Amino acid sequence: MTERAYHHGNLRQELLERAWATIDGDGLEALSLRQLARDVGVSHGASARHFADRTALLDAIAVAGFTRMNETLAAAVAGETTFAGQLRAAGLAYIGFAVEHPAILDLMYKAKHHPDASPELVRLSRSSMAVVIELVGEAQARGEVRPGDVERQSLVVFAAVHGVAALATDDLLDGVPWRDAAEATIDAVLGSLTGVATT
């Protein structure tokens, strides 16, 4: 593939997809801007016109990661009508994304804390928590969740689900399948928020 093939503006997307695949498969340390340019068949200068430096590229990958994850969560929740169903679907989707893309998820959270993080990345990184707050707030209004500080309840939900994701991706579940750990954790959170024991 030559540089001429990118005259219509698809080089940026090609670079992003290749960088995602590299990090996803071999970890962040395997990513080299010069090798990335060679992999897609362009000069380093051509790639630099889209990503001035490594930080800019990682920011863009993090944006893509949060976008994909948020879309996954939205799709999971869309088919559910009860809080229990929504929370279970969202929790499993989040942990599933983490297990499938551990290096990407790690990059996403590191990039959002970078001093030069783009406004788009900061906004997208807050969307997952916003979804939880919305779900908990609506469920509380319907009487499915006990009264209380919605943001505090949502923080417990997010902390529990992200905790399982971290344990799973760091291989700290001592052989327990991540789905089993996720189900048990979600059941405990639901019991806490709804006052109804789950099995």
JSON list of C-alpha atoms in Angstrom, two decimals, residues 85-159:
[
{"chain": "A", "resi": 85, "resn": "GLY", "atom": "CA", "xyz": [-31.36, -6.71, 34.14]},
{"chain": "A", "resi": 86, "resn": "GLN", "atom": "CA", "xyz": [-29.72, -3.44, 33.15]},
{"chain": "A", "resi": 87, "resn": "LEU", "atom": "CA", "xyz": [-27.06, -3.61, 35.84]},
{"chain": "A", "resi": 88, "resn": "ARG", "atom": "CA", "xyz": [-26.23, -7.22, 35.09]},
{"chain": "A", "resi": 89, "resn": "ALA", "atom": "CA", "xyz": [-26.01, -6.57, 31.35]},
{"chain": "A", "resi": 90, "resn": "ALA", "atom": "CA", "xyz": [-23.89, -3.44, 31.77]},
{"chain": "A", "resi": 91, "resn": "GLY", "atom": "CA", "xyz": [-21.60, -5.07, 34.33]},
{"chain": "A", "resi": 92, "resn": "LEU", "atom": "CA", "xyz": [-20.97, -8.15, 32.20]},
{"chain": "A", "resi": 93, "resn": "ALA", "atom": "CA", "xyz": [-20.41, -5.97, 29.11]},
{"chain": "A", "resi": 94, "resn": "TYR", "atom": "CA", "xyz": [-17.88, -3.79, 30.93]},
{"chain": "A", "resi": 95, "resn": "ILE", "atom": "CA", "xyz": [-15.94, -6.71, 32.38]},
{"chain": "A", "resi": 96, "resn": "GLY", "atom": "CA", "xyz": [-16.14, -8.55, 29.07]},
{"chain": "A", "resi": 97, "resn": "PHE", "atom": "CA", "xyz": [-14.61, -5.56, 27.29]},
{"chain": "A", "resi": 98, "resn": "ALA", "atom": "CA", "xyz": [-11.84, -5.42, 29.89]},
{"chain": "A", "resi": 99, "resn": "VAL", "atom": "CA", "xyz": [-11.05, -9.13, 29.53]},
{"chain": "A", "resi": 100, "resn": "GLU", "atom": "CA", "xyz": [-11.03, -8.90, 25.75]},
{"chain": "A", "resi": 101, "resn": "HIS", "atom": "CA", "xyz": [-8.95, -5.70, 25.59]},
{"chain": "A", "resi": 102, "resn": "PRO", "atom": "CA", "xyz": [-6.91, -5.44, 28.84]},
{"chain": "A", "resi": 103, "resn": "ALA", "atom": "CA", "xyz": [-4.03, -3.42, 27.39]},
{"chain": "A", "resi": 104, "resn": "ILE", "atom": "CA", "xyz": [-6.43, -1.04, 25.67]},
{"chain": "A", "resi": 105, "resn": "LEU", "atom": "CA", "xyz": [-8.44, -0.52, 28.87]},
{"chain": "A", "resi": 106, "resn": "ASP", "atom": "CA", "xyz": [-5.26, 0.19, 30.82]},
{"chain": "A", "resi": 107, "resn": "LEU", "atom": "CA", "xyz": [-4.23, 2.74, 28.19]},
{"chain": "A", "resi": 108, "resn": "MET", "atom": "CA", "xyz": [-7.68, 4.35, 28.25]},
{"chain": "A", "resi": 109, "resn": "TYR", "atom": "CA", "xyz": [-7.55, 5.12, 31.96]},
{"chain": "A", "resi": 110, "resn": "LYS", "atom": "CA", "xyz": [-3.92, 6.23, 31.90]},
{"chain": "A", "resi": 111, "resn": "ALA", "atom": "CA", "xyz": [-4.48, 8.51, 28.91]},
{"chain": "A", "resi": 112, "resn": "LYS", "atom": "CA", "xyz": [-7.46, 10.25, 30.45]},
{"chain": "A", "resi": 113, "resn": "HIS", "atom": "CA", "xyz": [-5.26, 11.35, 33.38]},
{"chain": "A", "resi": 114, "resn": "HIS", "atom": "CA", "xyz": [-2.50, 12.70, 31.14]},
{"chain": "A", "resi": 115, "resn": "PRO", "atom": "CA", "xyz": [-2.05, 16.48, 31.54]},
{"chain": "A", "resi": 116, "resn": "ASP", "atom": "CA", "xyz": [-2.60, 16.91, 27.79]},
{"chain": "A", "resi": 117, "resn": "ALA", "atom": "CA", "xyz": [-5.69, 14.69, 27.58]},
{"chain": "A", "resi": 118, "resn": "SER", "atom": "CA", "xyz": [-8.07, 16.05, 24.96]},
{"chain": "A", "resi": 119, "resn": "PRO", "atom": "CA", "xyz": [-11.46, 17.46, 26.01]},
{"chain": "A", "resi": 120, "resn": "GLU", "atom": "CA", "xyz": [-13.11, 14.72, 23.94]},
{"chain": "A", "resi": 121, "resn": "LEU", "atom": "CA", "xyz": [-11.26, 12.01, 25.87]},
{"chain": "A", "resi": 122, "resn": "VAL", "atom": "CA", "xyz": [-12.15, 13.54, 29.23]},
{"chain": "A", "resi": 123, "resn": "ARG", "atom": "CA", "xyz": [-15.80, 13.77, 28.20]},
{"chain": "A", "resi": 124, "resn": "LEU", "atom": "CA", "xyz": [-15.99, 10.22, 26.90]},
{"chain": "A", "resi": 125, "resn": "SER", "atom": "CA", "xyz": [-14.16, 8.83, 29.92]},
{"chain": "A", "resi": 126, "resn": "ARG", "atom": "CA", "xyz": [-16.92, 10.13, 32.17]},
{"chain": "A", "resi": 127, "resn": "SER", "atom": "CA", "xyz": [-19.72, 8.57, 30.14]},
{"chain": "A", "resi": 128, "resn": "SER", "atom": "CA", "xyz": [-19.55, 5.13, 31.77]},
{"chain": "A", "resi": 129, "resn": "MET", "atom": "CA", "xyz": [-20.10, 6.59, 35.23]},
{"chain": "A", "resi": 130, "resn": "ALA", "atom": "CA", "xyz": [-22.82, 8.84, 33.83]},
{"chain": "A", "resi": 131, "resn": "VAL", "atom": "CA", "xyz": [-24.64, 5.77, 32.51]},
{"chain": "A", "resi": 132, "resn": "VAL", "atom": "CA", "xyz": [-24.51, 4.14, 35.94]},
{"chain": "A", "resi": 133, "resn": "ILE", "atom": "CA", "xyz": [-25.80, 7.30, 37.63]},
{"chain": "A", "resi": 134, "resn": "GLU", "atom": "CA", "xyz": [-28.67, 7.50, 35.16]},
{"chain": "A", "resi": 135, "resn": "LEU", "atom": "CA", "xyz": [-29.60, 3.84, 35.64]},
{"chain": "A", "resi": 136, "resn": "VAL", "atom": "CA", "xyz": [-29.50, 4.08, 39.42]},
{"chain": "A", "resi": 137, "resn": "GLY", "atom": "CA", "xyz": [-31.41, 7.36, 39.47]},
{"chain": "A", "resi": 138, "resn": "GLU", "atom": "CA", "xyz": [-34.17, 6.07, 37.21]},
{"chain": "A", "resi": 139, "resn": "ALA", "atom": "CA", "xyz": [-34.43, 2.83, 39.17]},
{"chain": "A", "resi": 140, "resn": "GLN", "atom": "CA", "xyz": [-34.63, 4.76, 42.42]},
{"chain": "A", "resi": 141, "resn": "ALA", "atom": "CA", "xyz": [-37.45, 6.87, 40.97]},
{"chain": "A", "resi": 142, "resn": "ARG", "atom": "CA", "xyz": [-39.32, 3.67, 40.04]},
{"chain": "A", "resi": 143, "resn": "GLY", "atom": "CA", "xyz": [-38.83, 2.29, 43.53]},
{"chain": "A", "resi": 144, "resn": "GLU", "atom": "CA", "xyz": [-36.49, -0.50, 42.41]},
{"chain": "A", "resi": 145, "resn": "VAL", "atom": "CA", "xyz": [-33.54, 0.91, 44.35]},
{"chain": "A", "resi": 146, "resn": "ARG", "atom": "CA", "xyz": [-33.65, 1.98, 47.97]},
{"chain": "A", "resi": 147, "resn": "PRO", "atom": "CA", "xyz": [-33.52, 5.72, 48.74]},
{"chain": "A", "resi": 148, "resn": "GLY", "atom": "CA", "xyz": [-30.09, 7.26, 49.08]},
{"chain": "A", "resi": 149, "resn": "ASP", "atom": "CA", "xyz": [-27.44, 9.39, 47.45]},
{"chain": "A", "resi": 150, "resn": "VAL", "atom": "CA", "xyz": [-27.55, 8.31, 43.81]},
{"chain": "A", "resi": 151, "resn": "GLU", "atom": "CA", "xyz": [-23.95, 9.28, 43.06]},
{"chain": "A", "resi": 152, "resn": "ARG", "atom": "CA", "xyz": [-22.71, 7.41, 46.12]},
{"chain": "A", "resi": 153, "resn": "GLN", "atom": "CA", "xyz": [-24.70, 4.31, 45.18]},
{"chain": "A", "resi": 154, "resn": "SER", "atom": "CA", "xyz": [-23.41, 4.56, 41.62]},
{"chain": "A", "resi": 155, "resn": "LEU", "atom": "CA", "xyz": [-19.82, 4.81, 42.84]},
{"chain": "A", "resi": 156, "resn": "VAL", "atom": "CA", "xyz": [-20.27, 1.52, 44.71]},
{"chain": "A", "resi": 157, "resn": "VAL", "atom": "CA", "xyz": [-21.61, -0.11, 41.53]},
{"chain": "A", "resi": 158, "resn": "PHE", "atom": "CA", "xyz": [-18.75, 1.16, 39.39]},
{"chain": "A", "resi": 159, "resn": "ALA", "atom": "CA", "xyz": [-16.10, 0.29, 41.98]}
]
